[in-house]
Amino acid sequence: MGKAGAELPVLIGQAGPLNGERWLIDEAVTIGRDDNCAVVVPDRQVSRFHARLLVKEEGVLLEDLGSKNGTFYEGQRVDGPIYIQDGGLIQIALVQNFVFLSSDSTMPLGQGVLPVEPMGGRLFLASVPAAAYIVRASGAGRTA
């Protein structure tokens, strides 16, 4: 593709058997249970050839390959090929989550990303991907 390794899009495993593993997306990456897939998710809920990421001029395309248990992007089932965005969350069946980064470079934090004052309380992650809430001592919560 002509891009330096640090500039290639990256897929990072989260919340599943591949947690913490990383894959550079050069041209096409197939995700599935089959040993011939670039990303092998060893679970029976995952189809042999479950989903694919394709690098196109316009960006990176995610498509479900007719899986039984679905591919999800940002919590929505993928019914046809879609372009994914930097920081996007991909879920394979109910087994493996990934985060997509448009490159392996460190992204600077934008203004207002971190809270100015500590919030306190406890953080709970909901079973729905990308949902979290904080319970403060007063019992009030906020979805993040």
Short mmCIF file of C-alpha atoms in Angstrom, two decimals:
data_model
loop_
_atom_site.label_atom_id
_atom_site.label_comp_id
_atom_site.label_asym_id
_atom_site.label_seq_id
_atom_site.Cartn_x
_atom_site.Cartn_y
_atom_site.Cartn_z
CA MET A 1 0.00 0.00 0.00
CA GLY A 2 2.89 2.43 0.23
CA LYS A 3 2.15 3.57 3.81
CA ALA A 4 4.71 3.30 6.57
CA GLY A 5 3.85 0.70 9.23
CA ALA A 6 3.08 3.36 11.84
CA GLU A 7 0.55 4.98 9.49
CA LEU A 8 -1.49 1.85 8.77
CA PRO A 9 -4.93 1.46 10.37
CA VAL A 10 -4.93 -0.74 13.48
CA LEU A 11 -7.42 -3.15 15.02
CA ILE A 12 -7.01 -3.66 18.79
CA GLY A 13 -8.70 -6.50 20.66
CA GLN A 14 -10.72 -5.55 23.75
CA ALA A 15 -13.06 -7.39 26.11
CA GLY A 16 -12.67 -10.89 24.74
CA PRO A 17 -10.20 -13.71 24.19
CA LEU A 18 -7.99 -11.43 22.01
CA ASN A 19 -7.84 -8.59 24.56
CA GLY A 20 -4.74 -6.43 24.00
CA GLU A 21 -3.70 -7.98 20.68
CA ARG A 22 -3.14 -5.69 17.66
CA TRP A 23 -3.34 -6.12 13.89
CA LEU A 24 -2.18 -3.68 11.20
CA ILE A 25 -4.73 -3.43 8.41
CA ASP A 26 -2.75 -3.37 5.17
CA GLU A 27 -5.33 -4.34 2.53
CA ALA A 28 -7.87 -6.85 3.83
CA VAL A 29 -8.31 -8.51 7.22
CA THR A 30 -10.75 -11.40 7.68
CA ILE A 31 -12.07 -12.09 11.17
CA GLY A 32 -13.46 -15.50 12.08
CA ARG A 33 -13.01 -18.86 13.74
CA ASP A 34 -11.19 -20.49 10.80
CA ASP A 35 -7.40 -20.82 11.03
CA ASN A 36 -7.09 -19.16 7.60
CA CYS A 37 -8.46 -15.86 8.95
CA ALA A 38 -6.00 -13.08 9.76
CA VAL A 39 -7.77 -12.58 13.11
CA VAL A 40 -8.84 -15.90 14.65
CA VAL A 41 -11.45 -15.68 17.42
CA PRO A 42 -11.53 -19.15 19.04
CA ASP A 43 -15.19 -19.38 20.00
CA ARG A 44 -18.13 -21.36 18.57
CA GLN A 45 -20.36 -18.24 18.53
CA VAL A 46 -18.07 -16.80 15.85
CA SER A 47 -18.60 -17.96 12.25
CA ARG A 48 -15.66 -19.53 10.41
CA PHE A 49 -15.50 -16.44 8.17
CA HIS A 50 -17.39 -13.83 10.19
CA ALA A 51 -16.40 -10.30 9.05
CA ARG A 52 -13.89 -8.47 6.88
CA LEU A 53 -12.12 -5.11 6.94
CA LEU A 54 -11.06 -3.71 3.55
CA VAL A 55 -8.81 -0.70 2.97
CA LYS A 56 -10.26 1.49 0.19
CA GLU A 57 -9.30 4.95 -1.07
CA GLU A 58 -12.27 6.40 0.84
CA GLY A 59 -11.34 4.68 4.13
CA VAL A 60 -11.73 1.31 5.81
CA LEU A 61 -14.83 -0.73 5.03
CA LEU A 62 -16.38 -3.21 7.50
CA GLU A 63 -18.65 -5.96 6.23
CA ASP A 64 -20.35 -8.95 7.80
CA LEU A 65 -19.77 -12.14 5.80
CA GLY A 66 -23.20 -13.67 6.47
CA SER A 67 -22.44 -14.60 10.07
CA LYS A 68 -25.15 -16.20 12.19
CA ASN A 69 -24.54 -14.13 15.34
CA GLY A 70 -23.80 -10.79 13.69
CA THR A 71 -21.18 -8.11 13.46
CA PHE A 72 -21.88 -4.82 15.25
CA TYR A 73 -20.40 -1.34 14.81
CA GLU A 74 -21.02 1.23 17.53
CA GLY A 75 -23.77 -1.04 18.91
CA GLN A 76 -25.66 -1.34 15.59
CA ARG A 77 -25.84 -4.57 13.58
CA VAL A 78 -23.90 -4.35 10.30
CA ASP A 79 -26.30 -5.30 7.49
CA GLY A 80 -24.17 -4.08 4.59
CA PRO A 81 -20.68 -2.74 4.01
CA ILE A 82 -20.01 0.45 6.01
CA TYR A 83 -17.07 2.82 6.36
CA ILE A 84 -15.78 2.95 9.92
CA GLN A 85 -14.33 5.90 11.79
CA ASP A 86 -11.28 6.38 13.98
CA GLY A 87 -12.02 5.11 17.51
CA GLY A 88 -14.98 3.04 16.30
CA LEU A 89 -16.05 -0.02 18.31
CA ILE A 90 -16.56 -3.33 16.49
CA GLN A 91 -18.19 -6.34 18.13
CA ILE A 92 -18.03 -9.90 16.76
CA ALA A 93 -21.07 -11.89 17.95
CA LEU A 94 -21.20 -11.51 21.74
CA VAL A 95 -17.62 -12.73 22.07
CA GLN A 96 -15.00 -10.18 21.02
CA ASN A 97 -14.81 -6.40 20.91
CA PHE A 98 -12.29 -4.40 18.90
CA VAL A 99 -11.43 -0.73 18.64
CA PHE A 100 -10.43 0.62 15.22
CA LEU A 101 -7.74 3.30 14.95
CA SER A 102 -7.03 5.00 11.63
CA SER A 103 -3.28 4.73 12.34
CA ASP A 104 -0.87 3.40 14.96
CA SER A 105 0.25 6.96 15.75
CA THR A 106 -0.52 8.45 19.14
CA MET A 107 -3.52 10.76 18.91
CA PRO A 108 -3.31 14.02 20.88
CA LEU A 109 -6.08 14.67 23.38
CA GLY A 110 -8.41 17.44 22.33
CA GLN A 111 -9.40 20.27 24.61
CA GLY A 112 -12.12 19.25 27.05
CA VAL A 113 -11.43 15.52 26.77
CA LEU A 114 -10.46 15.10 30.42
CA PRO A 115 -12.72 16.29 33.26
CA VAL A 116 -11.56 19.54 34.86
CA GLU A 117 -12.60 18.51 38.35
CA PRO A 118 -12.60 14.97 39.78
CA MET A 119 -16.07 13.46 39.76
CA GLY A 120 -15.67 10.77 42.43
CA GLY A 121 -17.98 7.80 42.77
CA ARG A 122 -17.78 4.32 41.25
CA LEU A 123 -17.67 3.39 37.57
CA PHE A 124 -19.94 0.59 36.32
CA LEU A 125 -19.77 -0.80 32.79
CA ALA A 126 -23.10 -1.91 31.38
CA SER A 127 -23.44 -5.14 29.39
CA VAL A 128 -24.25 -3.06 26.29
CA PRO A 129 -21.06 -2.12 24.40
CA ALA A 130 -19.83 1.47 24.82
CA ALA A 131 -22.12 2.26 27.75
CA ALA A 132 -20.94 3.23 31.22
CA TYR A 133 -22.30 5.16 34.14
CA ILE A 134 -20.92 6.69 37.31
CA VAL A 135 -22.73 6.42 40.63
CA ARG A 136 -21.89 9.23 43.01
CA ALA A 137 -22.35 9.16 46.76
CA SER A 138 -25.66 11.02 46.25
CA GLY A 139 -26.87 8.18 44.00
CA ALA A 140 -27.08 10.39 40.90
CA GLY A 141 -25.67 8.82 37.74
CA ARG A 142 -24.40 10.07 34.43
CA THR A 143 -24.03 8.05 31.22
CA ALA A 144 -20.66 8.45 29.60
#
